[in-house]
Coordinates of C-alpha atoms and ligand atoms in Angstrom, one line a residue:
M14 CA 0.0 0.0 0.0
Q15 CA 2.8 2.4 1.0
D16 CA 4.6 1.6 -2.3
Y17 CA 1.4 2.1 -4.2
L18 CA 0.9 5.5 -2.6
T19 CA 4.5 6.6 -3.1
N20 CA 4.6 5.5 -6.7
N21 CA 1.3 7.3 -7.5
C22 CA 2.5 10.5 -5.7
T23 CA 5.7 10.4 -7.7
Y24 CA 3.7 9.8 -10.9
L25 CA 1.4 12.8 -10.1
L26 CA 4.4 15.0 -9.4
I27 CA 6.1 14.0 -12.7
L28 CA 2.8 14.7 -14.5
M29 CA 2.5 18.0 -12.7
I30 CA 6.0 19.1 -13.6
N31 CA 5.7 17.9 -17.2
I32 CA 2.4 19.7 -17.7
L33 CA 3.4 22.9 -16.0
D34 CA 3.6 25.5 -18.7
P35 CA 5.4 28.8 -18.4
N36 CA 2.2 30.3 -17.0
D37 CA 2.4 27.9 -14.1
I38 CA 5.8 28.9 -12.9
D39 CA 4.2 30.5 -9.9
E40 CA 3.8 27.0 -8.6
L41 CA 7.6 26.8 -8.0
A42 CA 8.3 27.3 -4.3
I43 CA 10.6 30.3 -5.1
F44 CA 7.5 32.1 -6.4
G45 CA 5.3 31.1 -3.5
G46 CA 4.3 27.5 -4.3
K47 CA 4.6 24.5 -2.0
P48 CA 8.2 23.0 -1.8
C49 CA 8.7 19.7 -3.6
F50 CA 10.4 18.2 -0.6
V51 CA 9.2 18.5 3.0
D52 CA 12.6 17.8 4.5
K53 CA 15.8 19.4 3.3
L54 CA 18.0 17.2 1.0
H55 CA 21.7 17.9 1.6
V56 CA 24.8 17.3 -0.4
G57 CA 27.3 15.3 1.6
R58 CA 25.1 13.3 4.0
P59 CA 27.4 10.9 5.7
N60 CA 27.8 7.3 4.6
I61 CA 27.3 5.3 7.8
G62 CA 28.1 1.7 8.1
D63 CA 26.7 -0.9 10.5
R64 CA 25.6 1.0 13.6
A65 CA 25.7 -2.1 15.9
H66 CA 29.3 -2.8 14.9
L67 CA 30.3 0.8 15.5
L68 CA 28.7 0.8 19.0
A69 CA 30.3 -2.5 19.9
R70 CA 33.7 -1.0 18.9
I71 CA 33.1 2.2 20.9
N72 CA 32.2 0.1 24.0
D73 CA 35.4 -1.9 23.5
I74 CA 37.4 1.3 23.4
L75 CA 35.8 2.4 26.7
D76 CA 36.6 -0.9 28.2
R77 CA 40.2 -0.7 27.1
K78 CA 40.5 2.8 28.5
W79 CA 42.7 3.8 25.6
L80 CA 41.1 6.7 23.7
S81 CA 44.0 8.1 21.5
N82 CA 47.8 7.9 21.0
N83 CA 48.2 5.2 18.4
G84 CA 45.7 2.8 20.0
F85 CA 44.4 -0.6 19.0
Y86 CA 41.8 0.7 16.6
V87 CA 44.0 3.3 14.9
Q88 CA 46.6 0.6 14.2
E89 CA 43.9 -1.7 12.8
F90 CA 42.5 1.1 10.6
E91 CA 45.9 1.9 9.2
Q92 CA 46.5 -1.8 8.5
R93 CA 43.2 -2.2 6.8
I94 CA 43.8 0.8 4.6
C95 CA 47.2 -0.5 3.6
E96 CA 45.6 -3.8 2.6
K97 CA 42.8 -2.1 0.7
L98 CA 45.0 0.2 -1.2
G99 CA 48.0 -2.1 -1.6
V100 CA 50.3 0.6 -0.2
K101 CA 53.2 0.1 2.3
H102 CA 52.4 2.8 4.8
C103 CA 49.3 4.6 6.1
I104 CA 49.5 7.2 8.8
A105 CA 46.1 8.1 10.2
M106 CA 45.5 11.8 11.1
C107 CA 43.0 14.0 12.9
N108 CA 41.9 15.6 9.6
G109 CA 42.9 16.1 6.0
T110 CA 44.1 19.6 6.4
V111 CA 46.7 18.7 9.1
A112 CA 47.6 15.7 7.0
L113 CA 48.3 18.1 4.0
E114 CA 50.3 20.4 6.2
I115 CA 52.4 17.5 7.5
A116 CA 52.9 16.1 4.0
I117 CA 54.1 19.5 2.8
R118 CA 56.6 19.8 5.6
A119 CA 57.8 16.2 5.4
T120 CA 58.5 16.5 1.7
N121 CA 60.5 19.8 2.4
L122 CA 58.4 22.0 0.2
T123 CA 59.4 25.7 0.3
G124 CA 59.1 28.8 -1.9
E125 CA 56.4 28.1 -4.5
V126 CA 54.2 25.1 -5.1
I127 CA 51.9 24.6 -8.1
V128 CA 48.3 23.8 -7.2
P129 CA 44.9 24.0 -8.9
S130 CA 42.7 26.9 -7.8
F131 CA 39.7 24.7 -8.4
T132 CA 39.9 22.8 -5.1
F133 CA 38.8 23.2 -1.5
I134 CA 40.6 26.1 0.1
A135 CA 42.5 23.8 2.5
T136 CA 44.8 22.7 -0.4
A137 CA 46.1 26.3 -0.8
H138 CA 45.9 27.2 2.9
A139 CA 48.0 24.2 3.9
L140 CA 50.8 25.8 1.9
Q141 CA 50.3 29.4 2.9
W142 CA 50.0 28.4 6.5
Q143 CA 53.7 27.5 6.2
E144 CA 54.5 30.7 4.2
I145 CA 54.8 28.7 1.0
T146 CA 53.2 30.4 -2.0
P147 CA 50.5 28.5 -3.9
V148 CA 50.9 29.2 -7.6
F149 CA 47.5 28.5 -9.2
C150 CA 47.5 26.5 -12.4
D151 CA 44.5 26.0 -14.7
I152 CA 42.5 22.9 -15.1
D153 CA 41.4 20.5 -17.8
P154 CA 37.9 21.7 -18.8
I155 CA 36.6 18.1 -19.1
K156 CA 38.3 16.4 -16.1
H157 CA 38.4 19.5 -13.8
T158 CA 41.9 18.4 -12.6
L159 CA 45.3 20.1 -13.1
N160 CA 46.0 20.5 -16.8
P161 CA 49.5 19.1 -17.4
E162 CA 49.9 21.3 -20.4
R163 CA 49.7 24.4 -18.2
I164 CA 52.1 23.3 -15.5
E165 CA 55.5 24.0 -17.0
A166 CA 54.6 27.7 -17.7
M167 CA 54.1 28.1 -13.9
I168 CA 57.5 26.7 -12.9
T169 CA 60.0 29.3 -11.6
P170 CA 63.4 28.9 -9.9
R171 CA 61.5 29.0 -6.5
T172 CA 59.2 26.1 -7.4
T173 CA 59.8 23.0 -5.2
G174 CA 56.7 20.9 -5.8
I175 CA 53.3 20.2 -7.3
I176 CA 50.1 19.3 -5.5
G177 CA 47.6 17.6 -7.8
V178 CA 44.0 17.2 -6.6
H179 CA 41.9 14.2 -7.6
I180 CA 38.7 16.3 -7.8
W181 CA 35.4 14.4 -7.6
G182 CA 37.4 11.2 -6.8
Q183 CA 38.6 11.1 -10.4
P184 CA 42.4 10.8 -10.7
C185 CA 44.5 13.6 -12.1
N186 CA 46.5 12.8 -15.3
I187 CA 49.0 11.1 -12.9
E188 CA 51.3 9.9 -15.6
A189 CA 51.8 13.3 -17.3
I190 CA 52.1 15.2 -13.9
T191 CA 54.6 12.6 -12.6
A192 CA 56.8 13.0 -15.7
I193 CA 56.9 16.8 -15.3
A194 CA 57.7 16.5 -11.6
Q195 CA 60.6 14.1 -12.4
Q196 CA 61.9 16.2 -15.3
H197 CA 62.1 19.3 -13.1
N198 CA 63.1 17.6 -9.9
L199 CA 60.0 18.6 -8.1
K200 CA 58.3 16.9 -5.2
L201 CA 54.8 15.5 -5.9
I202 CA 51.9 15.3 -3.6
F203 CA 48.3 14.3 -4.5
D204 CA 45.4 15.6 -2.5
A205 CA 43.3 12.5 -2.6
S206 CA 40.6 13.9 -0.2
H207 CA 37.8 12.9 -2.7
A208 CA 39.4 9.7 -4.0
F209 CA 39.3 7.0 -1.4
G210 CA 38.5 3.7 -3.2
S211 CA 39.2 5.1 -6.7
S212 CA 41.9 3.7 -8.9
Y213 CA 44.2 4.8 -11.7
K214 CA 45.3 2.4 -14.4
S215 CA 44.3 -0.5 -12.2
Q216 CA 46.3 0.7 -9.1
M217 CA 44.5 2.2 -6.1
I218 CA 44.8 5.9 -5.4
G219 CA 47.1 6.2 -2.4
N220 CA 50.2 4.8 -4.2
F221 CA 51.2 7.8 -6.4
G222 CA 53.6 10.8 -6.0
D223 CA 55.8 11.1 -3.0
V224 CA 52.7 10.9 -0.7
E225 CA 49.0 11.0 -1.1
V226 CA 46.7 12.7 1.4
F227 CA 43.1 11.6 2.2
S228 CA 40.3 13.4 4.1
F229 CA 37.9 11.3 6.1
H230 CA 35.7 14.2 6.9
A231 CA 32.0 13.4 7.6
T232 CA 31.0 14.4 4.1
K233 CA 33.7 12.2 2.4
F234 CA 33.1 8.8 0.8
L235 CA 34.7 7.1 3.8
N236 CA 34.4 9.1 7.0
T237 CA 35.8 8.9 10.5
F238 CA 33.7 11.8 11.8
E239 CA 36.8 14.0 11.3
G240 CA 40.0 12.5 10.0
G241 CA 42.5 12.0 7.4
A242 CA 45.6 10.0 6.4
I243 CA 48.8 10.1 4.5
T244 CA 49.8 7.1 2.4
T245 CA 53.2 6.4 0.9
N246 CA 55.5 3.6 -0.3
N247 CA 58.5 5.6 0.9
D248 CA 59.8 4.1 4.2
E249 CA 61.9 7.1 5.2
L250 CA 59.1 9.6 4.5
A251 CA 56.6 7.4 6.5
A252 CA 58.9 7.3 9.5
K253 CA 59.3 11.1 9.4
I254 CA 55.6 11.7 9.1
R255 CA 54.9 9.4 12.0
L256 CA 57.2 11.5 14.2
M257 CA 55.7 14.8 12.9
K258 CA 52.1 13.9 13.7
N259 CA 53.1 13.1 17.3
F260 CA 55.0 16.2 18.3
G261 CA 58.3 14.6 17.1
F262 CA 58.3 12.1 19.9
A263 CA 60.6 9.1 19.1
G264 CA 59.9 7.5 22.5
Y265 CA 59.3 8.6 26.1
D266 CA 61.0 11.9 26.8
N267 CA 62.8 11.9 23.5
V268 CA 61.8 14.6 20.9
V269 CA 63.9 14.4 17.7
Y270 CA 62.0 16.6 15.4
I271 CA 59.6 19.5 15.2
G272 CA 56.1 18.1 15.1
T273 CA 52.5 18.8 15.8
N274 CA 49.4 17.0 17.0
G275 CA 48.0 15.2 14.0
K276 CA 46.8 12.1 15.8
M277 CA 43.5 10.3 15.0
S278 CA 41.4 9.3 18.0
E279 CA 40.2 5.7 18.7
V280 CA 36.6 6.6 18.1
S281 CA 37.4 8.0 14.7
A282 CA 39.3 4.9 13.8
A283 CA 36.4 2.7 14.9
M284 CA 34.1 4.7 12.6
G285 CA 36.6 4.3 9.8
I286 CA 36.9 0.5 10.2
T287 CA 33.1 0.2 10.4
G288 CA 32.8 2.3 7.2
L289 CA 35.4 0.1 5.4
E290 CA 33.2 -3.0 6.1
S291 CA 30.4 -1.4 4.0
I292 CA 32.5 0.3 1.3
N293 CA 31.1 -1.9 -1.5
D294 CA 27.5 -0.9 -0.5
F295 CA 28.5 2.8 -0.5
I296 CA 29.9 2.5 -4.0
E297 CA 26.9 0.6 -5.2
A298 CA 24.4 3.1 -3.9
N299 CA 26.5 6.0 -5.3
Q300 CA 26.9 4.3 -8.7
Q301 CA 23.2 3.5 -8.9
N302 CA 22.3 7.1 -8.1
Y303 CA 24.9 8.4 -10.7
K304 CA 23.5 6.1 -13.4
Q305 CA 19.9 7.3 -12.7
Y306 CA 21.0 10.9 -12.9
Q307 CA 22.8 10.0 -16.2
R308 CA 19.7 8.4 -17.7
E309 CA 17.4 11.2 -16.7
F310 CA 19.6 14.0 -17.9
Q311 CA 20.8 12.4 -21.1
D312 CA 18.6 14.4 -23.5
L313 CA 18.7 17.7 -21.6
V314 CA 20.5 20.3 -23.7
G315 CA 22.8 22.8 -22.0
I316 CA 23.3 20.5 -19.0
R317 CA 26.4 18.3 -18.8
L318 CA 26.6 15.6 -16.1
F319 CA 30.3 15.1 -15.1
N320 CA 31.3 11.9 -16.8
Y321 CA 33.1 9.1 -14.9
D322 CA 34.6 7.3 -17.8
E323 CA 34.7 3.5 -17.5
I324 CA 38.5 3.3 -17.7
D325 CA 39.2 3.5 -13.9
S326 CA 37.1 2.7 -10.9
Y327 CA 35.6 5.4 -8.7
N328 CA 33.6 5.9 -5.6
Y329 CA 31.0 8.1 -7.4
Q330 CA 30.6 10.3 -4.3
Y331 CA 29.8 13.4 -6.3
V332 CA 27.1 14.1 -8.9
I333 CA 28.2 17.2 -10.7
L334 CA 26.3 19.3 -13.2
E335 CA 27.8 21.8 -15.5
I336 CA 25.1 24.4 -16.6
D337 CA 25.8 26.3 -19.7
D338 CA 23.5 29.3 -19.4
T339 CA 24.2 30.5 -23.0
I340 CA 22.1 27.5 -23.9
T341 CA 19.7 27.1 -21.0
N342 CA 18.9 30.8 -20.7
I343 CA 18.8 30.3 -16.9
S344 CA 22.0 30.5 -14.8
R345 CA 23.5 28.0 -12.5
D346 CA 22.8 30.4 -9.6
Q347 CA 19.2 30.8 -10.5
I348 CA 18.7 27.0 -10.7
M349 CA 20.4 26.7 -7.4
K350 CA 18.0 29.2 -5.8
I351 CA 15.0 27.5 -7.2
L352 CA 16.3 24.1 -5.9
H353 CA 16.9 25.6 -2.5
A354 CA 13.4 26.9 -2.3
E355 CA 12.2 23.3 -3.1
N356 CA 14.4 22.1 -0.2
V357 CA 17.1 20.6 -2.5
L358 CA 20.3 22.1 -1.1
A359 CA 22.4 21.7 -4.2
R360 CA 25.8 23.3 -3.8
R361 CA 28.3 25.4 -5.8
Y362 CA 31.7 23.8 -5.3
F363 CA 35.0 25.6 -5.2
Y364 CA 33.3 28.7 -6.2
P365 CA 34.7 31.3 -6.9
G366 CA 38.1 29.5 -6.8
C367 CA 40.9 29.8 -4.3
H368 CA 42.4 32.6 -6.3
R369 CA 39.3 34.8 -5.6
M370 CA 39.4 34.2 -1.9
E371 CA 41.6 35.9 0.7
P372 CA 44.5 36.2 1.1
Y373 CA 45.1 35.0 -2.4
R374 CA 42.9 37.5 -4.2
S375 CA 44.9 40.4 -2.5
F376 CA 48.2 38.7 -3.3
F377 CA 47.4 37.9 -6.9
P378 CA 44.6 40.2 -8.1
H379 CA 45.1 39.2 -11.7
A380 CA 45.5 35.5 -11.2
G381 CA 42.2 34.9 -13.0
L382 CA 43.8 35.9 -16.3
L383 CA 45.8 32.7 -16.4
L384 CA 42.8 30.6 -15.1
P385 CA 40.1 30.8 -17.8
E386 CA 38.9 27.2 -17.4
T387 CA 38.9 27.5 -13.6
E388 CA 36.7 30.6 -13.9
K389 CA 34.4 29.0 -16.4
I390 CA 33.9 25.7 -14.6
G391 CA 33.6 27.5 -11.2
N392 CA 30.6 29.5 -12.6
R393 CA 28.9 26.4 -14.1
V394 CA 29.2 23.6 -11.5
L395 CA 26.3 22.5 -9.3
V396 CA 26.7 19.5 -7.0
L397 CA 23.5 17.5 -6.4
P398 CA 22.5 15.2 -3.5
T399 CA 23.5 11.6 -3.7
G400 CA 24.9 9.0 -1.3
T401 CA 23.2 6.2 0.8
S402 CA 20.5 8.5 2.1
T403 CA 19.2 9.7 -1.3
S404 CA 16.5 7.6 -2.9
G405 CA 15.6 7.0 -6.5
D406 CA 12.4 8.9 -6.0
D407 CA 14.3 11.9 -4.7
I408 CA 16.6 11.8 -7.7
H409 CA 13.6 11.6 -10.1
K410 CA 12.0 14.7 -8.5
I411 CA 15.3 16.6 -8.6
T412 CA 15.9 15.8 -12.3
Q413 CA 12.3 16.8 -13.2
L414 CA 12.6 20.1 -11.4
I415 CA 15.9 20.9 -13.2
R416 CA 14.3 19.8 -16.5
Y417 CA 11.4 22.2 -15.8
C418 CA 13.8 25.0 -15.1
V419 CA 15.7 24.4 -18.3
N420 CA 12.6 24.0 -20.5
N421 CA 11.2 27.3 -19.2
G422 CA 14.6 29.0 -18.7
L423 CA 13.8 32.3 -20.3
E424 CA 10.5 32.9 -18.5
I425 CA 11.8 31.8 -15.1
S426 CA 15.0 33.9 -15.3
Q427 CA 13.0 36.9 -16.4
K428 CA 10.6 36.5 -13.5
L429 CA 13.6 36.2 -11.2
Q430 CA 15.0 39.6 -12.3
P431 CA 14.9 42.0 -9.3
K432 CA 12.9 44.6 -11.2
N433 CA 10.2 42.1 -11.9
I434 CA 10.1 40.8 -8.4
S435 CA 9.8 44.4 -7.0
R436 CA 7.0 45.2 -9.6
A437 CA 5.1 42.1 -8.5
I438 CA 5.4 43.1 -4.8
Ligands
PLP30 C1 40.1 18.7 -1.9 C2 40.1 18.8 -0.4 N1 41.3 19.0 0.2 C3 41.4 19.1 1.5 C4 40.3 18.9 2.3 C5 40.4 19.1 3.8 O1 40.1 18.0 4.5 P1 39.5 18.1 6.0 O2 38.2 18.7 6.0 O3 39.5 16.6 6.5 O4 40.5 18.9 6.8 C6 39.0 18.7 1.7 C7 37.8 18.5 2.5 O5 37.2 19.1 3.3 C8 39.0 18.6 0.3 O6 37.8 18.5 -0.3

């Protein structure tokens, strides 16, 4: 009965959206209609594994009376990650930003480091925090990752390294970037915050560059509430990173290096291990959602769904639209506002780009001139809800809403113009 009702309500909604003509745009919530969703739909709802397993582990942690400082669960988590990724070393951390900062220091980066501007601000801040200048390099317009063809022009005598970011869990062009780093004797770090569980040419992400850095923040594919890790196949670097994340302690009363507090707690590690047990379910849910979005958007002109090609494997944690308003006649920001009014909290990501945020926009006011693709993509991208808590019905309603916006782009965007709104009032 429940299914029958749900199916029929969905059918009515599809019918309603399909038969709405431009004169009915008042039925959109932004113009005073009833929102399509009662509860808010968020991007980045956490993937949570088996609750009973997690609670049993937390109880065990309390019984052991060992809450942090390289405890039983952190060691198990690191071991399981090494096995999953086929990498020699994993050093778990309190979050991805501190892991990046430690990776940067452990690889002796100084002066200037080449990074994309189309990334979360932490990638740039982790450098600037240590008075290293992030030099922003443009991205590939299709893959949204560092464009290897643009890197060499950014190298100066002060350049010591490159940080590539595997945006959306899709690997950078690792081969080309590695070749450039080797040719110019630069250190290479990959910010793999989005890419746990993804692979590149049949090898798991986590094995490339000098080190790779993961974030296990609550919104990430695998989460430890807050957390991160550095992985590497370099024994010497791994030993240094282990010292650095624990104040430089090499044993009781023996500090041999400058360090910080980058330790992961036992509760976080327990969450990570529990998530790892369900990782295939998370991928399956994400992939199913992605395929549904792909089917439902395939004929919509002016909208491009970011394509995960079938060459590598991915975690499909992000569903990304690129909206070309020269075709849709309605802008990304207008569609976003309409979705928000309908309780679909779609998000702009990495907008307006690190180079347009402080302190970088004051340091390099003209950086945008060298970043045309970054600026274009930053103005087009809209990230949609997915993950284990988004249903097929939710996705169907979202795609129908966006379809309605695009099919009636001109009328809706005109009605959204401030002068029309004030006239209506
Ligand atoms: C690309 C990227 N780098 C770095 C970070 C920082 O990770 P955290 O939030 O765990 O500090 C994030 C996520 O928040 C990210 O998306």
